[in-house]
Structures are given as C-alpha cells and as structure tokens.
PDB file of C-alpha atoms in Angstrom:
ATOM      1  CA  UNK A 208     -92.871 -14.324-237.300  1.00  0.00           C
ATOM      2  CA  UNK A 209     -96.042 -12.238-236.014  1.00  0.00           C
ATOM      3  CA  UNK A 210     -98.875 -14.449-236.063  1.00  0.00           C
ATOM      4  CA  UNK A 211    -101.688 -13.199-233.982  1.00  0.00           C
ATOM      5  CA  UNK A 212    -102.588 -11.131-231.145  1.00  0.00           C
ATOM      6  CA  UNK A 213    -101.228 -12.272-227.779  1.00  0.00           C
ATOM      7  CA  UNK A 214    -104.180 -10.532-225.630  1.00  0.00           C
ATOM      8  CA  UNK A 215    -105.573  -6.701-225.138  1.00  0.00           C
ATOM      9  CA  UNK A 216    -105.192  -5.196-221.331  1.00  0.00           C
ATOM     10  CA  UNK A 217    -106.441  -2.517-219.428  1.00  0.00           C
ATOM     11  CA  UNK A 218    -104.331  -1.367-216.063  1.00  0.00           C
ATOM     12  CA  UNK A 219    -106.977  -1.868-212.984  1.00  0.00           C
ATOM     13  CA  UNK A 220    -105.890  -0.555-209.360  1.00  0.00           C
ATOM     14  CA  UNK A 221    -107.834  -3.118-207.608  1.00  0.00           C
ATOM     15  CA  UNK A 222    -107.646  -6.904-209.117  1.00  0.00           C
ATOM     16  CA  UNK A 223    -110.217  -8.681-207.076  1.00  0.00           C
ATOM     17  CA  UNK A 224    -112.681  -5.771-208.069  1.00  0.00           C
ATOM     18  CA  UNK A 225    -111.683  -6.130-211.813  1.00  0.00           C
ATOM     19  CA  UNK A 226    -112.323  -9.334-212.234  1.00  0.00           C
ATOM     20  CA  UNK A 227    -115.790  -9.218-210.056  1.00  0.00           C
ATOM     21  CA  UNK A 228    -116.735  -6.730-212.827  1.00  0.00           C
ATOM     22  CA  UNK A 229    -115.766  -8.358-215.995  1.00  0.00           C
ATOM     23  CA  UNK A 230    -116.726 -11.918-215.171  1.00  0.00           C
ATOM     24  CA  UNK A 231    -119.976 -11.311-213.207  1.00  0.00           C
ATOM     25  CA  UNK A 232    -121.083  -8.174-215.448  1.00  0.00           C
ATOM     26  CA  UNK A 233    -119.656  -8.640-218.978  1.00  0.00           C
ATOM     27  CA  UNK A 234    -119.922 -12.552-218.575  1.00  0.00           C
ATOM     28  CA  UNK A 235    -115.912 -13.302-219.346  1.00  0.00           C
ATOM     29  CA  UNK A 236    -113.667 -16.247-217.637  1.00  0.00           C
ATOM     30  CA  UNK A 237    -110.479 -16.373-215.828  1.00  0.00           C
ATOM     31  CA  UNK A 238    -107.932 -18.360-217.668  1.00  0.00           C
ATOM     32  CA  UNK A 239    -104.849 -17.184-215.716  1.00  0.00           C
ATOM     33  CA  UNK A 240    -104.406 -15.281-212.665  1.00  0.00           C
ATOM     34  CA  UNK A 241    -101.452 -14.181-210.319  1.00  0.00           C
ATOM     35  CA  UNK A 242    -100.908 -11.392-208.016  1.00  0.00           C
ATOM     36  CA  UNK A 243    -100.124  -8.740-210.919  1.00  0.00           C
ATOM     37  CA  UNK A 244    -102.001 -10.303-213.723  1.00  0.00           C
ATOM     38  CA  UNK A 245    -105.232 -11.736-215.175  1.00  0.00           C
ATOM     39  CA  UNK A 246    -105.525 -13.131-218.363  1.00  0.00           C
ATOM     40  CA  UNK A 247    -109.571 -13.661-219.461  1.00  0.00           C
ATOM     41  CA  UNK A 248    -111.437 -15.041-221.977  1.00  0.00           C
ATOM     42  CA  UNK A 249    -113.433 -12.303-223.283  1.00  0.00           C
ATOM     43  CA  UNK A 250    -116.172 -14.264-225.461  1.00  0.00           C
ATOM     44  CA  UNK A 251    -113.619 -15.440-227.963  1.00  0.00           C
ATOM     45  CA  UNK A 252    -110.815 -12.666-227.393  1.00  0.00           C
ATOM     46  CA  UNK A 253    -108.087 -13.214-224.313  1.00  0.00           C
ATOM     47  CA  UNK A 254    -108.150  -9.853-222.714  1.00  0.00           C
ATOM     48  CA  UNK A 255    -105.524  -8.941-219.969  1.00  0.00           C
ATOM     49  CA  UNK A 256    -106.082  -6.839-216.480  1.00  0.00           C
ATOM     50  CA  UNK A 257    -102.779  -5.432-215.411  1.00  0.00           C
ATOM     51  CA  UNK A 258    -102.461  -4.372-210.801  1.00  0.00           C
ATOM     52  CA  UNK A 259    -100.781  -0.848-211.399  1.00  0.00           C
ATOM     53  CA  UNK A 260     -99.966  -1.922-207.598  1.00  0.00           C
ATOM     54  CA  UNK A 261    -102.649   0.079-205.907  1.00  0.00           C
ATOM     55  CA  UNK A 262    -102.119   3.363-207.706  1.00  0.00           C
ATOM     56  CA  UNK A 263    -104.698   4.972-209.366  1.00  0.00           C
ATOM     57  CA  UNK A 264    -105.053   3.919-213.225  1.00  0.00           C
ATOM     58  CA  UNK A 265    -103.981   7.327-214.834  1.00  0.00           C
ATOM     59  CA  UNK A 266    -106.944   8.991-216.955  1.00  0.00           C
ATOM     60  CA  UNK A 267    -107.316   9.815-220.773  1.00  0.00           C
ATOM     61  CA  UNK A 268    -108.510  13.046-222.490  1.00  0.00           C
ATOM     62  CA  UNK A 269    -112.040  12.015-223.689  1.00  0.00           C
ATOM     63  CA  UNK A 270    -114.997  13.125-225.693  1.00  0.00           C
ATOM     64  CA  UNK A 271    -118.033  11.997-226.742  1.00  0.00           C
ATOM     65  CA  UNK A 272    -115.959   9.378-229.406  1.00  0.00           C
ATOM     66  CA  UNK A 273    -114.233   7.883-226.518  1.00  0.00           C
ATOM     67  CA  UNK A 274    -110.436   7.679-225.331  1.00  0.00           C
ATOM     68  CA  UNK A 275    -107.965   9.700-227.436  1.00  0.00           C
ATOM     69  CA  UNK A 276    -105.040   6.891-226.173  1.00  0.00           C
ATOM     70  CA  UNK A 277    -105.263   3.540-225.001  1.00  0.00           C
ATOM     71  CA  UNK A 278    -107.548   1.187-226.519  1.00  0.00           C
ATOM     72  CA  UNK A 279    -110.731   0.442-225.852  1.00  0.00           C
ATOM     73  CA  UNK A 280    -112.557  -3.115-225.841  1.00  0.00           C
ATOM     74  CA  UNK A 281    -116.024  -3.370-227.302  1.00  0.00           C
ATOM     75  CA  UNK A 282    -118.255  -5.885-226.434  1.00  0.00           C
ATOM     76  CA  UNK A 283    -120.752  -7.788-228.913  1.00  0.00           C
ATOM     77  CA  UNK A 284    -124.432  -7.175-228.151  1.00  0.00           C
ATOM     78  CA  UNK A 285    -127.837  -8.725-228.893  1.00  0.00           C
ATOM     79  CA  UNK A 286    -129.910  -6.460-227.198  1.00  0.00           C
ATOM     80  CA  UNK A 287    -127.724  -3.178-226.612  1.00  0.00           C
ATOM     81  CA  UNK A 288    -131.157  -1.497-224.261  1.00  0.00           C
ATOM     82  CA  UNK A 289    -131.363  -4.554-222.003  1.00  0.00           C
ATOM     83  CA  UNK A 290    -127.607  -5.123-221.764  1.00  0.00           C
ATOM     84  CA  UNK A 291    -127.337  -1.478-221.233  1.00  0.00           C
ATOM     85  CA  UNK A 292    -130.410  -1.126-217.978  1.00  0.00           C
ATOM     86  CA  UNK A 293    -128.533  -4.283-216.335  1.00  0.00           C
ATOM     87  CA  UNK A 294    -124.966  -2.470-216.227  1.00  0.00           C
ATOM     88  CA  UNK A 295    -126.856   0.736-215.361  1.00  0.00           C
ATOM     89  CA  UNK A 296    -128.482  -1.345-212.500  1.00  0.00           C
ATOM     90  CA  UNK A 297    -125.077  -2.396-211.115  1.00  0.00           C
ATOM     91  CA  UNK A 298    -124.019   1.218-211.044  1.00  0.00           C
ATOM     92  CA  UNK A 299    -122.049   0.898-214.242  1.00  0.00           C
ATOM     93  CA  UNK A 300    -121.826   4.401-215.633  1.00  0.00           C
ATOM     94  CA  UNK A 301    -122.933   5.461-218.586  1.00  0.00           C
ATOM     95  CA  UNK A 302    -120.427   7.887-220.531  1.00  0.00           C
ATOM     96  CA  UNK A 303    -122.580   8.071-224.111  1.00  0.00           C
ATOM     97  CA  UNK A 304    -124.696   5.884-226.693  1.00  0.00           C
ATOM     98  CA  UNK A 305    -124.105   5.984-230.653  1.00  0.00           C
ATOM     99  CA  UNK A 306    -127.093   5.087-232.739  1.00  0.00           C
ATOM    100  CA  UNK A 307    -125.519   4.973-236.312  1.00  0.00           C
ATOM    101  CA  UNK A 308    -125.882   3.413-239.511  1.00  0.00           C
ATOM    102  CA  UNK A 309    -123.031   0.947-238.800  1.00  0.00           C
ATOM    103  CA  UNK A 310    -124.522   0.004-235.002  1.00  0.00           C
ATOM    104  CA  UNK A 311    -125.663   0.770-231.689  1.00  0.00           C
ATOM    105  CA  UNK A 312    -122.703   1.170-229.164  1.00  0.00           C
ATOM    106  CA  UNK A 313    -122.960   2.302-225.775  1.00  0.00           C
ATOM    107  CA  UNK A 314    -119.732   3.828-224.268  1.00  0.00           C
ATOM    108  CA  UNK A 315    -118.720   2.844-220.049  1.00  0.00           C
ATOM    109  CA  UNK A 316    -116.363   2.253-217.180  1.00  0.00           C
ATOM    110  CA  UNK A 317    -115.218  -0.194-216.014  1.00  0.00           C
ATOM    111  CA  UNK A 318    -114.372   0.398-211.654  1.00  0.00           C
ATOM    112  CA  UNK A 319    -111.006   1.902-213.018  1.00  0.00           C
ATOM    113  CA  UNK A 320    -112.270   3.932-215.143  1.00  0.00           C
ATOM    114  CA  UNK A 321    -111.096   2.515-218.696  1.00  0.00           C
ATOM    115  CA  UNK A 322    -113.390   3.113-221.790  1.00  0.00           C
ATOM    116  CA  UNK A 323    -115.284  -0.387-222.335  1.00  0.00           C
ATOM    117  CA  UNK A 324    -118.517  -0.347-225.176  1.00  0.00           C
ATOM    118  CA  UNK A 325    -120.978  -2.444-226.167  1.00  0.00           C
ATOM    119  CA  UNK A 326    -122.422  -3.062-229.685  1.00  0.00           C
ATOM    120  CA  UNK A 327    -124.798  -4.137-231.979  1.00  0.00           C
ATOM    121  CA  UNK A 328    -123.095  -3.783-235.250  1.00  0.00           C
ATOM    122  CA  UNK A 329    -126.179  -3.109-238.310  1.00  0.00           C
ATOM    123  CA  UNK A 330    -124.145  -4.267-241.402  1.00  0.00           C
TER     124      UNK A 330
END
C-alpha cells in the first residue's frame, strides 16, 4: 500500500559541497549520510542528495518558469528580500523572481546547478 512520500532528491557531483550548501544556507539537517547518499531534513520534508560519482549533474532545458524535467524543491519563506540578499551574498545565483497573486518565489542553484525556489505563498 502507498502511504506517503519516501523523500525528494536532487543528483549533486560533489557531496561534501552539497551538504555545506543546504545545511549552512537553506538551514536543513543531516539525518543519514554515506558515501553515495544524504538523506536531510528539509524543514519538515526528508529531501535526498544523490553523488552522480564525480560527473557532472546533467542540465535541464529551462525558462523563466523553471526546469521543464526533474523536480524542483521550494523552500518556505518569511521574508523572500532578506532570504534572497543572504543567498545572493554567498554567491548563490539568482535565475528569476515571481511576484504573483498566489506568492513571491525566487528561482536558484544550488552548486550543481538544480532548480531550488523560495516562497512566500499570499493565499
């Protein structure tokens, strides 16, 4: 019987740098890790960060919606601005901002370059 969802992952070609970046930047914590795996709590949601074994984390045809494959995790947000300036600080970039009725997301990478957002949902 299906029950829930195990977890959500994202391929990374360098683990140590993965995790840096999604514990010290987006604030999540390891619950698992081994040499090709690393399971995290992401604020409430266990998210996954797969070693493609050193080889570059193949890209995605984009546009200014985001990722036409793959999935994409988006992070809750308070203050989308501030939480926005301190990625930007840390040389996150930037890849687009949506300012709509239903909320404020700002589209990023992460070091491998998957799709991550933030938002502040309005309803």
């Amino acid at each position: 019987m299906i029950n829930g969802i195990q977890d959500v992952y994202v391929n990374v070609a360098d683990m140590q740098r993965a995790i840096a970046f999604y514990t010290d930047l987006l604030g999540c914590s390891v619950l698992y890790q081994d040499e090709h795996w690393c399971s995290l709590d992401a604020h409430g949601l266990k998210i996954g960060l797969h070693w493609t074994g050193g080889d570059a984390v193949p890209a995605v045809p984009f546009d200014e919606h985001g990722p036409h494959a793959g999935a994409t995790i988006t992070f809750r947000s308070d203050d989308v601005a501030t939480d926005k300036a301190m990625l930007q600080n840390q040389g996150v970039e930037i890849v687009g901002e949506i300012d709509e009725s239903f909320g404020h997301l700002v589209i990023f990478r992460d070091p491998d370059g998957n799709f991550l957002k933030l938002m502040r949902q309005k309803y």
